Coordinates of C-alpha atoms in Angstrom, one line a residue:
Chain A
X1375 CA 127.8 110.4 -125.6
X1376 CA 126.4 110.4 -122.1
X1377 CA 122.7 111.1 -122.1
X1378 CA 121.1 112.6 -118.9
X1379 CA 118.6 109.7 -118.9
X1380 CA 121.5 107.3 -118.6
X1381 CA 123.1 109.1 -115.7
X1382 CA 123.4 107.7 -112.3
X1383 CA 123.6 111.2 -110.9
X1384 CA 121.3 112.2 -108.1
X1385 CA 118.5 114.6 -109.0
X1386 CA 117.1 117.1 -106.7
X1387 CA 113.6 116.5 -105.2
X1388 CA 110.9 119.1 -105.5
X1389 CA 111.6 119.9 -101.9
X1390 CA 115.3 120.6 -102.6
X1391 CA 114.3 122.8 -105.6
X1392 CA 111.8 124.7 -103.4
X1393 CA 114.5 125.5 -100.8
X1394 CA 116.9 126.8 -103.5
X1395 CA 114.7 129.8 -104.2
X1396 CA 112.8 130.1 -100.8
X1397 CA 113.6 133.7 -99.8
X1398 CA 113.9 133.4 -96.0
X1399 CA 116.1 130.3 -96.3
X1400 CA 118.2 131.9 -99.1
X1401 CA 118.7 135.1 -97.0
X1402 CA 120.2 132.8 -94.3
X1403 CA 122.3 131.0 -96.9
X1404 CA 123.5 134.3 -98.2
X1405 CA 124.8 135.1 -94.8
X1406 CA 126.3 131.6 -94.3
X1407 CA 128.1 131.5 -97.7
X1408 CA 129.6 135.0 -97.1
X1409 CA 130.8 133.9 -93.7
X1410 CA 132.3 130.7 -95.3
X1411 CA 134.1 132.9 -97.9
X1412 CA 135.5 135.2 -95.2
X1413 CA 136.7 132.1 -93.3
X1414 CA 138.5 130.9 -96.4
X1415 CA 140.1 134.3 -96.7
X1416 CA 141.2 134.2 -93.1
X1417 CA 142.8 130.8 -93.7
X1418 CA 144.6 132.3 -96.7
X1419 CA 146.0 135.1 -94.5
X1420 CA 147.1 132.5 -91.9
X1421 CA 148.8 130.2 -94.4
X1422 CA 149.9 132.5 -97.2
X1423 CA 150.9 136.2 -97.8
X1424 CA 153.2 135.9 -94.8
X1425 CA 156.6 137.2 -94.3
X1426 CA 159.2 134.5 -95.0
Chain B
X1019 CA 162.9 157.4 -107.6
X1020 CA 161.9 154.2 -109.3
X1021 CA 159.7 153.3 -112.3
X1022 CA 157.5 150.2 -112.2
X1023 CA 156.0 149.1 -115.5
X1024 CA 153.0 146.8 -115.5
X1025 CA 152.3 145.0 -118.8
X1026 CA 148.5 144.3 -119.0
X1027 CA 145.5 145.9 -117.4
X1028 CA 143.4 142.8 -116.7
X1029 CA 142.6 141.6 -113.2
X1030 CA 146.3 140.9 -112.2
X1031 CA 147.8 143.9 -113.9
X1032 CA 145.2 146.4 -112.9
X1033 CA 145.3 145.2 -109.2
X1034 CA 149.1 145.5 -109.2
X1035 CA 149.1 149.0 -110.6
X1036 CA 146.4 150.2 -108.2
X1037 CA 148.2 149.0 -105.2
X1038 CA 151.6 150.2 -106.4
X1039 CA 150.1 153.6 -106.8
X1040 CA 148.6 153.4 -103.3
X1041 CA 151.8 152.3 -101.6
X1042 CA 154.5 154.1 -103.5
X1043 CA 155.2 157.8 -103.0
X1044 CA 154.4 160.2 -105.9
X1045 CA 158.2 160.4 -106.6
X1046 CA 158.0 156.9 -108.1
X1047 CA 156.3 156.2 -111.5
X1048 CA 153.8 153.6 -112.1
X1049 CA 153.2 152.9 -115.8
X1050 CA 150.6 150.6 -117.3
X1051 CA 151.0 149.3 -120.8
X1052 CA 147.9 147.6 -122.3
X1053 CA 146.8 147.2 -125.9
X1054 CA 143.2 147.7 -124.9
X1055 CA 141.8 151.1 -123.8
X1056 CA 139.3 149.5 -121.5
X1057 CA 139.1 147.3 -118.4
X1058 CA 136.9 144.3 -118.7
X1059 CA 135.4 142.5 -115.7
X1060 CA 135.6 139.2 -117.5
X1061 CA 133.5 137.0 -115.1
X1062 CA 130.4 139.0 -116.1
X1063 CA 131.0 138.4 -119.8
X1064 CA 128.9 135.3 -119.3
X1065 CA 125.8 137.4 -118.8
X1066 CA 126.7 139.6 -121.8
X1067 CA 126.9 136.4 -123.8
X1068 CA 123.3 135.3 -123.1
X1069 CA 121.9 138.8 -123.7
X1070 CA 121.3 139.7 -120.1
X1071 CA 123.8 142.5 -119.9
X1072 CA 125.1 145.1 -122.4
X1073 CA 128.8 145.1 -123.1
X1074 CA 129.0 148.6 -121.6
X1075 CA 128.1 147.2 -118.2
X1076 CA 131.3 145.1 -118.0
X1077 CA 133.9 147.5 -119.5
X1078 CA 135.1 151.0 -118.7
X1079 CA 137.8 153.2 -120.1
X1080 CA 141.1 153.1 -118.2
X1081 CA 142.6 156.4 -119.2
X1082 CA 140.5 158.7 -117.0
X1083 CA 140.9 156.5 -114.0
X1084 CA 144.7 156.3 -114.4
X1085 CA 144.9 160.0 -115.0
X1086 CA 143.0 160.7 -111.8
X1087 CA 145.2 158.3 -109.8
X1088 CA 148.5 159.5 -111.5
X1089 CA 149.2 156.2 -113.2
X1090 CA 150.8 156.7 -116.6
X1091 CA 149.0 154.7 -119.3
X1092 CA 150.3 153.7 -122.7
X1093 CA 147.8 152.0 -125.0
X1094 CA 150.3 149.7 -126.6
X1095 CA 151.3 146.0 -126.7
X1096 CA 154.6 144.8 -125.3
X1097 CA 156.8 143.2 -128.0
X1098 CA 160.1 142.4 -126.4
X1099 CA 161.9 142.6 -123.1
X1100 CA 165.4 144.0 -122.9
X1101 CA 166.3 143.3 -119.3
X1102 CA 169.9 144.3 -119.7
X1103 CA 169.2 147.3 -121.9
X1104 CA 169.7 147.7 -125.6
X1105 CA 172.9 147.9 -127.6
X1106 CA 172.2 151.5 -128.6
X1107 CA 170.2 152.7 -125.6
X1108 CA 172.3 151.9 -122.6
X1109 CA 172.2 149.4 -119.8
X1110 CA 168.9 150.4 -118.2
X1111 CA 166.3 147.7 -118.6
X1112 CA 163.6 148.4 -121.2
X1113 CA 160.5 147.0 -122.7
X1114 CA 159.8 147.5 -126.4
X1115 CA 156.3 148.4 -127.1
X1116 CA 154.1 149.0 -130.2
X1117 CA 151.2 151.5 -129.8
X1118 CA 147.7 150.4 -130.6
X1119 CA 146.0 153.8 -129.9
X1120 CA 146.5 157.3 -128.5
X1121 CA 147.1 158.5 -132.0
X1122 CA 150.3 156.6 -132.3
X1123 CA 149.1 153.3 -133.8
X1124 CA 152.0 151.1 -135.0
X1125 CA 154.7 153.3 -133.6
X1126 CA 157.4 151.5 -131.6
X1127 CA 159.4 152.8 -128.6
X1128 CA 161.4 151.6 -125.7
X1129 CA 160.1 152.2 -122.1
X1130 CA 162.7 152.1 -119.3
X1131 CA 161.9 150.3 -116.1
X1132 CA 163.4 149.5 -112.7
X1133 CA 160.8 146.8 -112.0
X1134 CA 158.5 145.1 -114.5
X1135 CA 155.4 143.0 -113.9
X1136 CA 154.3 140.8 -116.8
X1137 CA 150.6 140.6 -116.4
X1138 CA 149.7 140.3 -120.1
X1139 CA 147.3 137.5 -119.6
X1140 CA 146.9 134.9 -122.3
X1141 CA 146.8 134.9 -126.1
X1142 CA 143.5 133.4 -127.1
X1143 CA 144.8 130.6 -129.3
X1144 CA 141.9 130.0 -131.6
X1145 CA 144.3 128.9 -134.3
X1146 CA 145.0 125.7 -132.3
X1147 CA 141.8 124.2 -133.6
X1148 CA 140.7 124.7 -137.3
X1149 CA 137.5 126.7 -137.5
X1150 CA 137.5 127.6 -133.8
X1151 CA 136.5 131.1 -132.7
X1152 CA 134.6 134.2 -133.8
X1153 CA 136.7 134.4 -137.0
X1154 CA 135.7 130.8 -137.7
X1155 CA 132.6 128.9 -136.9
X1156 CA 132.1 129.2 -133.2
X1157 CA 131.6 132.0 -130.6
X1158 CA 133.4 132.9 -127.4
X1159 CA 132.9 134.9 -124.2
X1160 CA 136.6 135.6 -123.6
X1161 CA 136.4 139.3 -124.4
X1162 CA 133.5 141.7 -124.0
X1163 CA 133.3 142.1 -127.8
X1164 CA 133.2 138.3 -128.3
X1165 CA 130.5 138.1 -125.7
X1166 CA 128.4 140.8 -127.4
X1167 CA 128.5 139.0 -130.7
X1168 CA 127.8 135.7 -129.0
X1169 CA 124.7 137.3 -127.5
X1170 CA 123.5 138.4 -130.9
X1171 CA 123.8 134.9 -132.3
X1172 CA 122.2 133.4 -129.2
X1173 CA 119.2 135.8 -129.5
X1174 CA 118.8 134.9 -133.2
X1175 CA 118.6 131.2 -132.2
X1176 CA 116.0 132.1 -129.6
X1177 CA 113.9 133.9 -132.3
X1178 CA 114.1 130.9 -134.6
X1179 CA 112.9 128.7 -131.8
X1180 CA 110.0 131.1 -131.1
X1181 CA 109.0 130.4 -134.7
X1182 CA 109.0 126.7 -134.1
X1183 CA 112.5 125.8 -135.3
X1184 CA 114.6 123.3 -133.3
X1185 CA 118.1 124.5 -132.4
X1186 CA 121.2 122.6 -131.3
X1187 CA 123.6 124.2 -128.9
X1188 CA 127.2 123.1 -128.4
X1189 CA 129.0 124.7 -125.5
X1190 CA 132.3 123.9 -123.9
X1191 CA 136.0 124.0 -124.6
X1192 CA 137.4 124.0 -128.1
X1193 CA 140.7 122.0 -127.6
X1194 CA 142.0 119.1 -125.5
X1195 CA 144.5 121.5 -123.7
X1196 CA 142.0 124.2 -122.7
X1197 CA 141.6 125.8 -119.3
X1198 CA 138.5 127.7 -118.0
X1199 CA 136.2 124.7 -117.9
X1200 CA 134.4 126.6 -115.0
X1201 CA 133.5 129.5 -117.4
X1202 CA 132.2 127.0 -120.0
X1203 CA 130.1 125.3 -117.3
X1204 CA 128.7 128.7 -116.2
X1205 CA 127.8 129.6 -119.7
X1206 CA 126.0 126.4 -120.5
X1207 CA 123.8 126.5 -117.3
X1208 CA 123.1 130.2 -117.9
X1209 CA 122.1 129.5 -121.5
X1210 CA 119.8 126.7 -120.4
X1211 CA 118.2 128.9 -117.8
X1212 CA 117.7 131.7 -120.4
X1213 CA 116.1 129.3 -122.8
X1214 CA 113.7 128.3 -120.1
X1215 CA 113.0 131.9 -119.2
X1216 CA 112.2 132.7 -122.8
X1217 CA 109.8 129.7 -123.1
X1218 CA 111.8 127.8 -125.8
X1219 CA 113.7 125.2 -123.8
X1220 CA 111.6 122.4 -125.3
X1221 CA 113.0 123.3 -128.7
X1222 CA 116.7 123.1 -127.7
X1223 CA 119.2 120.3 -127.6
X1224 CA 122.2 121.3 -125.5
X1225 CA 125.6 119.4 -125.5
X1226 CA 128.5 120.3 -123.3
X1227 CA 131.9 119.4 -124.6
X1228 CA 134.8 119.2 -122.2
X1229 CA 138.4 118.0 -121.9
X1230 CA 137.8 117.1 -118.2
X1231 CA 138.2 113.4 -117.4
X1232 CA 135.0 113.7 -115.3
X1233 CA 132.6 116.6 -115.1
X1234 CA 133.4 118.9 -112.2
X1235 CA 137.2 118.6 -112.5
X1236 CA 137.3 122.3 -113.3
X1237 CA 141.1 122.0 -114.0
X1238 CA 141.7 121.6 -110.2
X1239 CA 141.6 117.8 -110.2
X1240 CA 138.0 118.1 -108.9
X1241 CA 137.1 118.8 -105.4
X1242 CA 135.2 117.0 -102.6
X1243 CA 132.5 118.9 -100.9
X1244 CA 130.1 118.3 -98.0
X1245 CA 126.6 117.9 -99.3
X1246 CA 123.5 116.4 -97.8
X1247 CA 125.4 114.6 -95.0
X1248 CA 128.0 113.1 -97.4
X1249 CA 131.4 114.2 -98.7
X1250 CA 130.8 114.0 -102.5
X1251 CA 133.1 114.5 -105.4
X1252 CA 132.3 117.6 -107.6
X1253 CA 131.5 115.1 -110.4
X1254 CA 128.3 114.2 -108.6
X1255 CA 127.5 117.9 -108.0
X1256 CA 128.0 118.8 -111.6
X1257 CA 126.4 115.7 -113.2
X1258 CA 123.4 116.2 -110.9
X1259 CA 122.9 119.8 -112.2
X1260 CA 123.3 118.6 -115.8
X1261 CA 120.8 115.8 -115.3
X1262 CA 118.4 118.2 -113.7
X1263 CA 118.8 120.7 -116.6
X1264 CA 118.7 118.0 -119.4
X1265 CA 122.2 118.9 -120.7
X1266 CA 124.0 116.2 -122.6
X1267 CA 127.8 116.1 -122.3
X1268 CA 130.9 114.6 -123.8
X1269 CA 133.9 114.4 -121.4
X1270 CA 137.6 113.6 -122.2
X1271 CA 137.1 115.4 -125.6
X1272 CA 139.5 117.1 -127.9
X1273 CA 137.8 119.3 -130.6
X1274 CA 139.7 118.5 -133.8
X1275 CA 137.9 121.0 -135.9
X1276 CA 134.8 123.2 -136.0
X1277 CA 133.1 123.3 -139.4
X1278 CA 130.0 125.4 -140.2
X1279 CA 127.3 123.5 -138.3
X1280 CA 129.4 120.7 -136.8
X1281 CA 132.3 120.0 -134.4
X1282 CA 134.5 117.1 -134.9
X1283 CA 135.7 115.5 -131.7
X1284 CA 138.1 112.8 -130.6
X1285 CA 138.0 111.4 -127.1
X1286 CA 140.8 110.0 -125.0
X1287 CA 140.0 106.4 -126.0
X1288 CA 140.2 107.4 -129.7
X1289 CA 136.5 107.5 -130.4
X1290 CA 135.7 110.1 -133.1
X1291 CA 132.4 111.7 -133.4
X1292 CA 130.6 114.7 -134.9
X1293 CA 128.4 117.0 -132.9
X1294 CA 126.1 119.1 -135.1
X1295 CA 125.1 122.5 -133.9
X1296 CA 123.2 125.7 -134.9
X1297 CA 125.1 127.7 -132.2
X1298 CA 128.5 126.9 -130.7
X1299 CA 130.3 128.7 -127.9
X1300 CA 133.7 127.0 -127.4
X1301 CA 136.5 128.5 -125.4
X1302 CA 140.0 128.5 -126.9
X1303 CA 143.2 127.2 -125.3
X1304 CA 145.6 129.8 -124.0
X1305 CA 149.3 130.4 -124.7
X1306 CA 151.6 133.3 -123.7
X1307 CA 151.3 136.4 -125.8
X1308 CA 154.6 135.8 -127.5
X1309 CA 156.9 138.3 -125.9
X1310 CA 160.5 138.0 -127.0
X1311 CA 163.5 138.7 -124.8
X1312 CA 167.0 139.9 -125.7
X1313 CA 170.3 140.4 -123.8
X1314 CA 172.5 143.5 -123.9
X1315 CA 174.1 142.3 -127.2
X1316 CA 170.8 141.7 -128.9
X1317 CA 171.0 137.9 -128.6
X1318 CA 167.7 136.1 -128.2
X1319 CA 167.2 134.9 -124.6
X1320 CA 163.4 134.2 -124.9
X1321 CA 163.9 130.6 -123.8
X1322 CA 165.6 131.7 -120.6
X1323 CA 162.7 133.9 -119.6
X1324 CA 159.8 132.0 -121.0
X1325 CA 158.5 128.5 -121.1
X1326 CA 157.8 126.9 -124.5
X1327 CA 154.1 127.8 -124.1
X1328 CA 155.1 131.5 -123.9
X1329 CA 154.3 132.0 -120.2
X1330 CA 157.0 133.5 -118.0
X1331 CA 159.2 131.3 -115.8
X1332 CA 159.1 132.3 -112.2
X1333 CA 160.2 130.7 -108.9
X1334 CA 158.5 127.4 -109.5
X1335 CA 160.0 124.0 -109.8
X1336 CA 159.8 123.2 -113.5
X1337 CA 161.5 119.8 -113.3
X1338 CA 159.4 117.2 -115.2
X1339 CA 157.9 114.7 -112.8
X1340 CA 154.9 112.3 -112.8
X1341 CA 151.5 113.2 -111.3
X1342 CA 152.3 111.1 -108.2
X1343 CA 155.3 113.2 -107.4
X1344 CA 153.7 116.6 -107.7
X1345 CA 153.8 118.6 -104.5
X1346 CA 152.5 122.0 -103.4
X1347 CA 156.1 123.2 -103.1
X1348 CA 156.4 123.0 -106.9
X1349 CA 154.2 126.1 -107.2
X1350 CA 155.7 129.6 -107.2
X1351 CA 155.5 131.8 -104.1
X1352 CA 156.8 135.3 -105.1
X1353 CA 156.5 135.1 -108.9
X1354 CA 160.0 136.5 -109.5
X1355 CA 162.0 135.6 -112.6
X1356 CA 165.0 133.5 -111.7
X1357 CA 166.9 135.2 -114.5
X1358 CA 166.3 138.8 -113.5
X1359 CA 165.2 139.8 -110.0
X1360 CA 163.4 142.9 -111.1
X1361 CA 161.1 140.9 -113.4
X1362 CA 157.9 139.5 -112.0
X1363 CA 154.8 137.8 -113.5
X1364 CA 151.2 137.8 -112.2
X1365 CA 148.0 136.2 -113.2
X1366 CA 147.8 133.9 -116.2
X1367 CA 151.2 135.2 -117.5
X1368 CA 153.3 133.1 -115.1
X1369 CA 154.2 129.6 -116.3
X1370 CA 152.7 127.0 -113.9
X1371 CA 155.1 124.1 -113.1
X1372 CA 152.5 121.6 -114.3
X1373 CA 148.8 121.2 -114.4
X1374 CA 146.7 120.5 -111.3
X1375 CA 144.6 117.8 -112.9
X1376 CA 146.2 114.6 -113.9
X1377 CA 147.7 114.8 -117.4
X1378 CA 146.2 112.4 -119.8
X1379 CA 147.2 111.8 -123.4
X1380 CA 145.6 109.8 -126.2
X1381 CA 147.5 107.2 -128.3
X1382 CA 148.9 110.0 -130.5
X1383 CA 150.4 111.7 -127.5
X1384 CA 147.8 114.6 -127.6
X1385 CA 147.1 116.0 -124.2
X1386 CA 143.4 115.8 -123.4
X1387 CA 143.1 117.2 -119.9
X1388 CA 142.6 120.7 -118.4
X1389 CA 145.4 123.2 -118.0
X1390 CA 145.5 124.9 -114.6
X1391 CA 143.2 127.8 -114.1
X1392 CA 144.7 130.9 -112.5
X1393 CA 142.1 133.6 -113.3
X1394 CA 140.0 135.8 -111.1
X1395 CA 140.7 135.7 -107.4
X1396 CA 144.1 134.1 -107.6
X1397 CA 145.2 136.6 -110.3
X1398 CA 144.2 139.5 -108.1
X1399 CA 145.9 138.1 -105.0
X1400 CA 149.1 137.4 -106.9
X1401 CA 149.0 140.9 -108.4
X1402 CA 148.6 142.5 -105.0
X1403 CA 151.4 140.4 -103.5
X1404 CA 153.8 141.1 -106.3
X1405 CA 153.1 144.9 -105.9
X1406 CA 153.7 144.6 -102.2
X1407 CA 157.0 142.9 -102.7
X1408 CA 158.2 145.5 -105.3
X1409 CA 157.3 148.3 -102.9
X1410 CA 159.5 146.6 -100.3
X1411 CA 162.3 146.1 -102.7
X1412 CA 162.2 149.8 -103.7
X1413 CA 162.4 150.6 -100.0
X1414 CA 165.6 148.6 -99.6
X1415 CA 164.7 145.0 -98.8
X1416 CA 167.0 142.6 -100.5
X1417 CA 164.4 140.0 -101.5
X1418 CA 160.6 139.5 -101.8
X1419 CA 159.0 139.0 -98.4
X1420 CA 155.4 138.2 -99.1
X1421 CA 154.2 135.0 -100.7
X1422 CA 151.0 134.1 -102.6
X1423 CA 151.4 130.4 -103.5
X1424 CA 148.3 128.8 -105.0
X1425 CA 149.0 126.0 -102.6
X1426 CA 148.3 128.3 -99.7
X1427 CA 145.5 130.2 -101.3
X1428 CA 141.8 129.6 -101.6
X1429 CA 139.5 130.4 -104.4
X1430 CA 135.8 131.3 -104.5
X1431 CA 133.8 130.6 -107.6
X1432 CA 130.2 131.7 -108.0
X1433 CA 129.0 130.2 -111.2
X1434 CA 125.7 131.8 -112.2
X1435 CA 123.2 129.2 -113.2
X1436 CA 120.3 131.5 -114.0
X1437 CA 120.1 135.3 -113.6
X1438 CA 116.9 136.3 -112.0
X1439 CA 116.7 138.1 -108.6
X1440 CA 113.9 135.8 -107.4
X1441 CA 114.0 132.6 -109.5
X1442 CA 117.7 132.5 -110.5
X1443 CA 120.4 130.3 -108.9
X1444 CA 124.1 130.0 -108.8
X1445 CA 126.5 127.3 -107.8
X1446 CA 128.7 128.8 -105.1
X1447 CA 131.9 127.0 -104.6
X1448 CA 135.0 127.7 -102.5
X1449 CA 138.1 125.6 -102.1
X1450 CA 141.1 125.8 -99.9
X1451 CA 143.8 125.4 -101.0
X1452 CA 143.6 125.6 -104.8
X1453 CA 146.5 123.1 -105.2
X1454 CA 145.6 120.0 -103.3
X1455 CA 147.9 119.3 -100.3
X1456 CA 147.7 115.6 -99.3
X1457 CA 150.3 116.1 -96.6
X1458 CA 148.2 118.7 -94.7
X1459 CA 144.8 117.2 -95.7
X1460 CA 145.5 113.5 -96.3
X1461 CA 142.0 112.4 -97.1
X1462 CA 140.8 114.9 -99.7
X1463 CA 143.8 117.2 -100.2
X1464 CA 141.7 120.2 -99.1
X1465 CA 140.2 121.7 -95.9
X1466 CA 136.6 120.5 -96.0
X1467 CA 135.4 123.3 -93.8
X1468 CA 136.5 125.8 -96.5
X1469 CA 135.7 123.6 -99.5
X1470 CA 132.0 123.6 -100.2
X1471 CA 129.5 123.9 -102.9
X1472 CA 125.8 124.6 -103.0
X1473 CA 123.2 125.8 -105.5
X1474 CA 120.7 128.4 -104.7
X1475 CA 119.3 131.9 -105.1
X1476 CA 121.8 133.3 -102.5
X1477 CA 124.6 132.4 -104.8
X1478 CA 123.0 134.6 -107.5
X1479 CA 122.8 137.5 -105.1
X1480 CA 126.5 137.0 -104.3
X1481 CA 127.3 137.0 -107.9
X1482 CA 125.5 140.3 -108.4
X1483 CA 127.2 141.8 -105.4
X1484 CA 130.6 140.7 -106.6
X1485 CA 129.9 142.2 -110.1
X1486 CA 129.2 145.7 -108.6
X1487 CA 131.8 145.4 -105.8
X1488 CA 134.7 144.5 -108.1
X1489 CA 133.8 147.1 -110.8
X1490 CA 133.7 149.7 -108.0
X1491 CA 137.1 148.5 -106.8
X1492 CA 138.5 148.5 -110.3
X1493 CA 137.3 152.1 -110.8
X1494 CA 139.4 152.9 -107.7
X1495 CA 136.5 154.8 -106.1
X1496 CA 136.8 155.9 -102.4
X1497 CA 137.5 152.9 -100.1
X1498 CA 138.4 150.6 -103.1
X1499 CA 141.4 149.1 -101.3
X1500 CA 139.2 147.8 -98.4
X1501 CA 137.3 145.4 -100.8
X1502 CA 139.1 142.1 -100.6
X1503 CA 140.4 140.4 -103.8

């Protein structure tokens, strides 16, 4: 079994953890993530769901 | 006048029925046949399963909504398709159903159709692993009822820990051929967060059991995401989260059996091990629901309509070929049965041509790798596209015009990693396309500008927003059709 202590995986620094729940930054990320999702849906409309 | 019958009222079936009703005139009938009287917004079952939400918050009765929208609703399960009609009942296509409610329990009847959408979803195949499931020795969050009883068991464990007892949690998938690794991932990180919130994390050992070759495969062959100035595989993203949360894991695992208090596991290289637990939430593998099919003479034609796993064959390329030869063109585009053009499948009910992740088998030939996920967003998009095509066919087109290939479709997955409006987080991930396309995107198979992942509170807010938005949409309240799938 793989134990976390044996992992080579990167761990977040305290600074990273702080940004993950820092309200002003997360409000910005909320906007950015929503825009990214909308972009993905636009791509979908461009590539798929089209008349053959 | 045409009658369109939809089998199933899950995400795909309900979406199909809603759009059919919106687009078809009132002189056409839309009939939904579902064995359950309620709709379940399954993605939020995760929160029910850790005691954060009541079952009632993720389900609502279908009958009043269908009555208001003039959709006929039969609480029944489909038993058999008769696409050429029945020997006694004439040539009109029919589906044979058995009622599970509405005061007609157990009664069978034939329902005629002009077009039929098979959106039955999966059969939860707990029987594939001895001892798996709520009837056995583990829990599940596949249905709202399962999630509610999982919550009770989880909260009992929390109470024991509060009294100083140590508890072992085993979470993951309960068979080598499972899908929905993303849901298991979401459950384990939520469970870990809740244990911390309740001040008992130090008394818990958590082990994640998965059939993925590497963590972060999610049944889509993994994904590469831009993160901290690098393009990193989702393995790093997921392992990092597990390392941060202190969650042990076993990859490449097939659960051989679940005994009271212990799972027995075999990994791809043949290693056998036992993982003891006090609480286990292990998702089952899926199969088709076991619909039969008959021709006009009553001869069994099930193998013409359905793949051996019970899912319905559609316009996919089912020729067996090695991983290296898989292409996006293998995947269906219009979800129409090649045998009968008035038959369609949507959501989990269609038979995928092959998995998305590389198939791996152990020395005994047992597949230990994820089956392809096709839940949530893809299910809804497929359901809507199938509905649109049927409307066009009713209006006189000679073939389906709109496509919804998973090779031309993206998916957004917001996996809650702790539900608190100020301290919670979620892993927000999107990918485009779902099926990697190495011709269009030679390096990573996907568009990196639309394939990303990040962890933060914003993701949790999005998850909350999606919960309310999609329940609003499913209830077909004013403006529902403006909400994207």
